[in-house]
mmCIF file of C-alpha atoms and ligand atoms in Angstrom:
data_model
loop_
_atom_site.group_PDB
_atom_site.id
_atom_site.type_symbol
_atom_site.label_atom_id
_atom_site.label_comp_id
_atom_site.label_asym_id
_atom_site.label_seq_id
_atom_site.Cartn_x
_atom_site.Cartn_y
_atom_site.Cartn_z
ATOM 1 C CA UNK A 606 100.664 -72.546 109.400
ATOM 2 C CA UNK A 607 101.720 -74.405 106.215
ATOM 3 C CA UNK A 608 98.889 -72.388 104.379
ATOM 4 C CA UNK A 609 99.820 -70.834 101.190
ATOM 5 C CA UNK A 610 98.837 -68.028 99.818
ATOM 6 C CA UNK A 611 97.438 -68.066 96.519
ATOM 7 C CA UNK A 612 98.672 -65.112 94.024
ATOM 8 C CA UNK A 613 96.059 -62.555 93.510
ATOM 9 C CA UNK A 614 95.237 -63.562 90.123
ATOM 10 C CA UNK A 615 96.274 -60.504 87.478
ATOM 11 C CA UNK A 616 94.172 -57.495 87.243
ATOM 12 C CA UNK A 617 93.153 -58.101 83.482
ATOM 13 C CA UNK A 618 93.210 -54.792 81.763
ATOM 14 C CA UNK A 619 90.374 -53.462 79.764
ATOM 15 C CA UNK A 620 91.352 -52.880 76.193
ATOM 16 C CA UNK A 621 90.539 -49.665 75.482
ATOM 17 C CA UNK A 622 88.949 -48.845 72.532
ATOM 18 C CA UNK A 623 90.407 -46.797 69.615
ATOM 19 C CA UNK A 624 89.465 -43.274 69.393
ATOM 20 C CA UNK A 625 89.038 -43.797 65.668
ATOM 21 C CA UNK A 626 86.051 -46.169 66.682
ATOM 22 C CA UNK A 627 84.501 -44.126 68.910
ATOM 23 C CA UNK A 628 81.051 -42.689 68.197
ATOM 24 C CA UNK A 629 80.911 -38.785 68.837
ATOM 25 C CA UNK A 630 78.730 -37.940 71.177
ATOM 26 C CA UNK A 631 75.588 -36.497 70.164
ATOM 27 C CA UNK A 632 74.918 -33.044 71.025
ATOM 28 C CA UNK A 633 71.860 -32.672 73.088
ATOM 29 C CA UNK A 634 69.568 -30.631 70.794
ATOM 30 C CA UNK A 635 68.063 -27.805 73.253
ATOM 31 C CA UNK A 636 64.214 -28.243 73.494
ATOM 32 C CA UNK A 637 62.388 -25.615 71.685
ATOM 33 C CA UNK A 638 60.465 -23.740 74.164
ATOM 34 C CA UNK A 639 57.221 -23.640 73.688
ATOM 35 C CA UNK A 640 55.223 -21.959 71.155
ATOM 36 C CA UNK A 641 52.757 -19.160 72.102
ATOM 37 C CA UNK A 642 49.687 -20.447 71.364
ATOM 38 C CA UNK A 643 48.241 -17.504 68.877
ATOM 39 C CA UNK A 644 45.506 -15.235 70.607
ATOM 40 C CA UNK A 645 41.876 -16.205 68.387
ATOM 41 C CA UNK A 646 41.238 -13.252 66.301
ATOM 42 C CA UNK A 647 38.995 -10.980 67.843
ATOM 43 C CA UNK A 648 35.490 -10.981 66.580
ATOM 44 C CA UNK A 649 34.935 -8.107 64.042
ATOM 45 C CA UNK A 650 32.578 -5.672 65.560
ATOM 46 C CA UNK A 651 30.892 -3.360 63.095
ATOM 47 C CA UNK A 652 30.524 0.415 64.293
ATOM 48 C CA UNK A 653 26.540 1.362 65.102
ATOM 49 C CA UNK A 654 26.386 4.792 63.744
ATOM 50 C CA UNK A 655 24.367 4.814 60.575
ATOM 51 C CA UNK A 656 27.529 6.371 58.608
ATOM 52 C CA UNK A 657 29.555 3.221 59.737
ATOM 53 C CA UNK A 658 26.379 1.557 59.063
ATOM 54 C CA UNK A 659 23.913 2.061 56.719
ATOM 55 C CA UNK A 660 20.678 1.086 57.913
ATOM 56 C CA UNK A 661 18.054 -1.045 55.233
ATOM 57 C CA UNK A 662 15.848 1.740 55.786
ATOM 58 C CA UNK A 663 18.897 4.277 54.196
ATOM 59 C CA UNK A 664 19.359 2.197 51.316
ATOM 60 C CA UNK A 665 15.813 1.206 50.521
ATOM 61 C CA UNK A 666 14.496 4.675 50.172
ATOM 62 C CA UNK A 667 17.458 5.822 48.181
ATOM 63 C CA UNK A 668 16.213 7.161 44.683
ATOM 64 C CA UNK A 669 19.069 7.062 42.385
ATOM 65 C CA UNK A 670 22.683 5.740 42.215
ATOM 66 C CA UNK A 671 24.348 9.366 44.078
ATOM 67 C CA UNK A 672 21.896 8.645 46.832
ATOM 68 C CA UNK A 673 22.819 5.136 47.652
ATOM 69 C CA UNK A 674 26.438 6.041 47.377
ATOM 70 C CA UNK A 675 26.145 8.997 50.157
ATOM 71 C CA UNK A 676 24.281 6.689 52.153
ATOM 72 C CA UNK A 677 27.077 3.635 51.632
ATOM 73 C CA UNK A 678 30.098 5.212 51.141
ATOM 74 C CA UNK A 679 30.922 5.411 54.740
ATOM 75 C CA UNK A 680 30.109 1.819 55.427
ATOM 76 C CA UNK A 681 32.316 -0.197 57.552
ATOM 77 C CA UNK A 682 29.736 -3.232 58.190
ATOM 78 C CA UNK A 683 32.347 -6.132 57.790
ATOM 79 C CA UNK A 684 36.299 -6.174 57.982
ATOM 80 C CA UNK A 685 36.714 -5.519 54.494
ATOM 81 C CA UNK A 686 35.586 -1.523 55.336
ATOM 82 C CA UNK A 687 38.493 -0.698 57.947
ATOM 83 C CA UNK A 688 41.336 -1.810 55.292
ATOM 84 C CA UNK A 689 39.797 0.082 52.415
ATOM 85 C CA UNK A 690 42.132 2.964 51.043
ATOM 86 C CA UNK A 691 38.716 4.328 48.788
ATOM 87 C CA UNK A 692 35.904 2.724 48.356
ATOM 88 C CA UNK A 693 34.440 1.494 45.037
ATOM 89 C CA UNK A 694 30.677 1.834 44.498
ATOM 90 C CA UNK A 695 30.543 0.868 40.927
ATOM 91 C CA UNK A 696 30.160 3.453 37.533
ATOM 92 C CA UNK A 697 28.706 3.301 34.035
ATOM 93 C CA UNK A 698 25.586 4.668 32.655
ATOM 94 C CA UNK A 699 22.904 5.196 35.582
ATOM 95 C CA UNK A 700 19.672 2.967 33.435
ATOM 96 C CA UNK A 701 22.776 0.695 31.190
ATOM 97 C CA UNK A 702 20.795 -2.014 29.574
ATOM 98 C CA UNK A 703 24.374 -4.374 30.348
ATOM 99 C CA UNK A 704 25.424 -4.655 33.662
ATOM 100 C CA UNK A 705 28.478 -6.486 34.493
ATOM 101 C CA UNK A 706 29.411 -7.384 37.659
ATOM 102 C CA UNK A 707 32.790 -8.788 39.125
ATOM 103 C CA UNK A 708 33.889 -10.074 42.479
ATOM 104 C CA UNK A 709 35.936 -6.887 44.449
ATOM 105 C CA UNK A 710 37.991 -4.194 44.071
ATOM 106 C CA UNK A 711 42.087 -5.069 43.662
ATOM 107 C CA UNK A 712 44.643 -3.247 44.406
ATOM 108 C CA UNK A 713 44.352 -0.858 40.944
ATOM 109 C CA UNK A 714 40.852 -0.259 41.802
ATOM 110 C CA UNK A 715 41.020 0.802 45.530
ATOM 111 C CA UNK A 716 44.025 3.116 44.607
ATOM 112 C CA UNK A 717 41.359 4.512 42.070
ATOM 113 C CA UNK A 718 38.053 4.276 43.590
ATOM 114 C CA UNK A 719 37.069 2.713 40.429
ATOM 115 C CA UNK A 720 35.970 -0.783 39.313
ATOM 116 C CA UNK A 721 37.978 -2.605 36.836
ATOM 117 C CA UNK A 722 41.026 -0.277 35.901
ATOM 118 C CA UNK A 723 43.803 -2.637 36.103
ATOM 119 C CA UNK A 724 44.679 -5.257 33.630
ATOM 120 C CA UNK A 725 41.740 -7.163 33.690
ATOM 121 C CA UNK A 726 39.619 -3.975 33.742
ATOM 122 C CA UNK A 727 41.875 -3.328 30.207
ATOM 123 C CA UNK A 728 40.597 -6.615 28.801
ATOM 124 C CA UNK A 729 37.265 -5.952 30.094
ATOM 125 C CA UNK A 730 36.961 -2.587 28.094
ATOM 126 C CA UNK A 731 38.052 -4.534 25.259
ATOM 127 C CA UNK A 732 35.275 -7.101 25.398
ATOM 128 C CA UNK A 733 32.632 -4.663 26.042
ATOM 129 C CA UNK A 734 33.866 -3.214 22.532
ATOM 130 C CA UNK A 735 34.294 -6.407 20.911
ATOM 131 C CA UNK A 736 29.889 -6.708 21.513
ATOM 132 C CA UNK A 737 30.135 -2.621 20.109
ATOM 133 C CA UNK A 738 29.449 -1.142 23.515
ATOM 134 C CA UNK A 739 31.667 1.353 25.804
ATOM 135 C CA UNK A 740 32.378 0.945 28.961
ATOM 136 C CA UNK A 741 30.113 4.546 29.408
ATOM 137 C CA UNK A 742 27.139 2.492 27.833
ATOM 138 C CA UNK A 743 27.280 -0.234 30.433
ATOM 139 C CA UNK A 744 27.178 -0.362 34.304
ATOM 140 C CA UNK A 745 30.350 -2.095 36.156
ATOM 141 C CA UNK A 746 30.409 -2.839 39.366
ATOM 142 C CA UNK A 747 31.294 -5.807 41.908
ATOM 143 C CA UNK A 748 29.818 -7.891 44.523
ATOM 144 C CA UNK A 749 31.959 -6.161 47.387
ATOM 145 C CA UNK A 750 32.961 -2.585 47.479
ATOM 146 C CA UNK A 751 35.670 -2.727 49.421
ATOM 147 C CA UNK A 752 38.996 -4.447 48.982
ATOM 148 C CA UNK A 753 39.350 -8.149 50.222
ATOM 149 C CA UNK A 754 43.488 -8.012 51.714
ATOM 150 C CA UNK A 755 45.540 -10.189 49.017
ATOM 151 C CA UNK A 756 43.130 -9.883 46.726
ATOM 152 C CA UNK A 757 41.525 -12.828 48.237
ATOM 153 C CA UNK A 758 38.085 -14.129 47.236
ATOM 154 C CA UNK A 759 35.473 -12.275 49.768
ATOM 155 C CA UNK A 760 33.823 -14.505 52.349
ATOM 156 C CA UNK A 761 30.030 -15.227 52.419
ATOM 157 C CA UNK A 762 29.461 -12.753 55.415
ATOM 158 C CA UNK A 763 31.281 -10.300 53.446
ATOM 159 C CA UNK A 764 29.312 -10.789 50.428
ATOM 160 C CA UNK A 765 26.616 -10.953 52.555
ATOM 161 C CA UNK A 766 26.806 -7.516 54.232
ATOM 162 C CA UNK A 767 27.450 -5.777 50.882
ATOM 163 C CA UNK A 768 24.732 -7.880 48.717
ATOM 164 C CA UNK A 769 21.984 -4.979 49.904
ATOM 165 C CA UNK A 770 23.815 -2.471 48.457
ATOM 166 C CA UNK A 771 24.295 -4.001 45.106
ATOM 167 C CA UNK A 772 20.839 -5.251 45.154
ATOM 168 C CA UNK A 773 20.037 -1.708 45.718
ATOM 169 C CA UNK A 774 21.963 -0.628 42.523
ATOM 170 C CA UNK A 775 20.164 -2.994 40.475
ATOM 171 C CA UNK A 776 16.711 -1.756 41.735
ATOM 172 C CA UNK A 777 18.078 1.434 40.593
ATOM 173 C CA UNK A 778 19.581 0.964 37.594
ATOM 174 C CA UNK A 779 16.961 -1.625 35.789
ATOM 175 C CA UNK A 780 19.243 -3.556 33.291
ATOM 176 C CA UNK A 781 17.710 -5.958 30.414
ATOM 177 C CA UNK A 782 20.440 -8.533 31.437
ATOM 178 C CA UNK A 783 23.278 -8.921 33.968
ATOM 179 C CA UNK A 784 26.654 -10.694 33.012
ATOM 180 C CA UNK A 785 28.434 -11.661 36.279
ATOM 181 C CA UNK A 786 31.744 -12.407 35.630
ATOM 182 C CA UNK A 787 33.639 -15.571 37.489
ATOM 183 C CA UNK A 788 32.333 -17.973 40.199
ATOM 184 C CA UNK A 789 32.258 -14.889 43.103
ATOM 185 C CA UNK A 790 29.180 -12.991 41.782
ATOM 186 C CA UNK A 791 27.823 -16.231 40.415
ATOM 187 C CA UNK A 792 27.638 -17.840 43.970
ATOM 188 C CA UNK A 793 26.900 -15.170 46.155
ATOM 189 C CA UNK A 794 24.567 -12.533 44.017
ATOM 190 C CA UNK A 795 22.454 -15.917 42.090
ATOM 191 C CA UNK A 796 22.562 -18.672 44.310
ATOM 192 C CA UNK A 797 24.566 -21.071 42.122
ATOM 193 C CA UNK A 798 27.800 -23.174 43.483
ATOM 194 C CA UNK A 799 29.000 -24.908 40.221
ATOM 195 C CA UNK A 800 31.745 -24.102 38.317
ATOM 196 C CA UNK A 801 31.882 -21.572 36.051
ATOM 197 C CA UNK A 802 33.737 -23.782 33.308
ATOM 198 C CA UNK A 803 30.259 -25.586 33.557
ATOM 199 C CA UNK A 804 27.646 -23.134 33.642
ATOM 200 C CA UNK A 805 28.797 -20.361 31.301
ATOM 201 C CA UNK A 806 27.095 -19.366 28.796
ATOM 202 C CA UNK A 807 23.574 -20.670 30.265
ATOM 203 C CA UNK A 808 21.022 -18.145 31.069
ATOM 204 C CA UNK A 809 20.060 -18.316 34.549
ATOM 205 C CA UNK A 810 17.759 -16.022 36.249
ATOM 206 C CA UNK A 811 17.940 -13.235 38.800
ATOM 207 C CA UNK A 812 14.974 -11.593 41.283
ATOM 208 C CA UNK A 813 15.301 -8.143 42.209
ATOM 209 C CA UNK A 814 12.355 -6.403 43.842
ATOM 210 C CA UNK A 815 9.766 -7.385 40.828
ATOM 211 C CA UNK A 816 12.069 -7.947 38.344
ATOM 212 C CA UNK A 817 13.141 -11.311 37.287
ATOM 213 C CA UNK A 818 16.496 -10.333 35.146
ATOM 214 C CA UNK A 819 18.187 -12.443 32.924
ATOM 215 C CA UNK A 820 21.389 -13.596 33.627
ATOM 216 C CA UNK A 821 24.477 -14.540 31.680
ATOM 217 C CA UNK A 822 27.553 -16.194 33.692
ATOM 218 C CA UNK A 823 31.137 -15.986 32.004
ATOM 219 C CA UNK A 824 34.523 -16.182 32.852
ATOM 220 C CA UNK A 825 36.311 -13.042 34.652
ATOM 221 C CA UNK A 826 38.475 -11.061 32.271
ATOM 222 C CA UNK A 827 41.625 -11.729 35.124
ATOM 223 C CA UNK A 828 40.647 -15.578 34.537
ATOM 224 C CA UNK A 829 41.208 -14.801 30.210
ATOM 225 C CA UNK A 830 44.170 -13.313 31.125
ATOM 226 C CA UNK A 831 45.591 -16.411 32.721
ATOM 227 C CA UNK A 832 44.177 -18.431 29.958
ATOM 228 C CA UNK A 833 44.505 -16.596 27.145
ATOM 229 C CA UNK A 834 43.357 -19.237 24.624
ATOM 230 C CA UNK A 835 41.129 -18.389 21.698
ATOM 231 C CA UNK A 836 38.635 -21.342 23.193
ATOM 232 C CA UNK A 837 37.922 -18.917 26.344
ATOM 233 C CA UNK A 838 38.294 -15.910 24.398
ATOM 234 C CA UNK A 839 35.476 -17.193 21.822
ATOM 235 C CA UNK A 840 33.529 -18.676 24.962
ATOM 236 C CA UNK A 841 33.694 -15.181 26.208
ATOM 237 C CA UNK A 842 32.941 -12.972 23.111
ATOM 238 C CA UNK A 843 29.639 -15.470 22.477
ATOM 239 C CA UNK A 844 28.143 -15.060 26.218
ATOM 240 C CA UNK A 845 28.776 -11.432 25.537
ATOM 241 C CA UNK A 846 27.255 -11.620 22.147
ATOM 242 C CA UNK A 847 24.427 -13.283 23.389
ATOM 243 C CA UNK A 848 23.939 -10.674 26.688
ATOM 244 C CA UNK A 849 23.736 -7.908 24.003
ATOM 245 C CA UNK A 850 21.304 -9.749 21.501
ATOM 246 C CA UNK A 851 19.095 -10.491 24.651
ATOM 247 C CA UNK A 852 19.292 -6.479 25.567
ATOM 248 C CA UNK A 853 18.571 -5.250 21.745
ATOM 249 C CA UNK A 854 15.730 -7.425 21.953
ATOM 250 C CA UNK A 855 13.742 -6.477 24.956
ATOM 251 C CA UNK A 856 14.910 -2.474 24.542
ATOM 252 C CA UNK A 857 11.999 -0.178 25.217
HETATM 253 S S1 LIG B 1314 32.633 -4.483 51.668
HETATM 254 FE FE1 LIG B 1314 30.546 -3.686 51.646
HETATM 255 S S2 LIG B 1314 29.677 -4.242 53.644
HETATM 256 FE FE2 LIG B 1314 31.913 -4.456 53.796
HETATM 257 S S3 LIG B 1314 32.562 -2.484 54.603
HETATM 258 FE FE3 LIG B 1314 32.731 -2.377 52.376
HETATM 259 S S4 LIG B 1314 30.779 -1.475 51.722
HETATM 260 FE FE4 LIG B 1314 30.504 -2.181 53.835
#
């Protein structure tokens, strides 16, 4: 038919590209499955028996310190009672014109039962003797009786569901002046939120049944042992000074 057939035209090859040039694949990372979304902790739910839970009435009508501490000593109002290995009610002399109080019990003093027998319970003896007093003159205890876990600084509703108790023990005990010692006691026994590098070594005041006590705030003895300048250990030794002069004064 006089038609001719054009050539196919050449199948052009792909250059293929080097392996050196390639880019590795890149591994599919595996999802990560989902995480469990963590259960909310379950609501702490304090016994009802009056061992588990000292009723106001217990604690109100108890007539010296060995009273209160039967009545208390089985206390498991807030979640600081179940993880308690002993509980620490406080010691010293039953009418001490000094009373000291710190924030809990560590992990010395549940062990013990006793307030401030670990290091900074050491340092504390030793400022109680720098002001000439014994640890048997004065009256140590702190604003929970139980063990916060970690050492940890015990929450307001903690505080708050051991405050009766220690109110109790001042009733009881009728001290000329109280030194609390750190921010915890401070905050949750007076009322008062500002620092404690601010507000030592001012007198503030404290009402307890119809007593208005005196009140000196300084440093906690674990807090001097961290910063063991001779600018807190002066600040220190004058509050302390100045707690005792106070006492002396109004004695009798
Ligand atoms: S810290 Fe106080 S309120 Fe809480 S369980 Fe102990 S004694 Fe009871």
């Amino acid at each position: 038919m006089g038609l001719v057939r054009e050539p196919a035209p050449p199948v052009q090859e792909t250059p293929s590209t080097p392996a050196s040039a390639s880019l590795p694949a890149r591994p599919v990372a595996p999802r990560p499955a989902p995480r469990p979304v963590p259960a909310p902790a379950a609501a702490y739910v304090p016994p009802t028996d009056p061992g588990g839970c000292p009723p106001p009435e217990a604690v109100a009508t108890a007539a010296t310190l060995q009273e209160l501490q039967r009545a208390i000593q089985g206390c498991l109002a807030c979640p600081l009672g179940p993880g308690r290995l002993k509980f620490v009610f406080g010691e010293g002399h039953p009418q001490a014109r000094l009373l000291f109080i710190g924030e809990g019990p560590g992990r010395d003093e549940d062990l013990q039962g006793r307030p401030f027998v670990g290091k900074a319970g050491e340092l504390l003896d030793k400022m109680i003797g720098a002001i000439g007093l014994t640890r048997e003159a004065v009256y140590i205890a702190n604003v929970v009786k139980c063990r916060p876990p970690d050492n940890r600084t015990p929450t307001t509703e903690e505080a708050r569901a051991c405050l009766g108790y220690l109110r109790r023990q001042i009733e009881l005990i009728r001290p000329a002046v109280i030194v609390t010692l750190g921010a915890t006691p401070l905050r949750e026994l007076v009322g008062i939120s500002e620092g404690i590098t601010r507000v030592r070594g001012q007198w503030k005041r404290l009402q307890v049944g119809d007593r208005e006590i005196p009140v000196m705030p300084t440093f906690h003895p674990a807090y001097v042992l961290r910063q063991y300048t001779q600018d807190v250990r002066r600040a220190v030794w004058e509050d302390l000074k100045a707690a005792k002069e106070w006492a002396d004064k109004t004695e009798g």
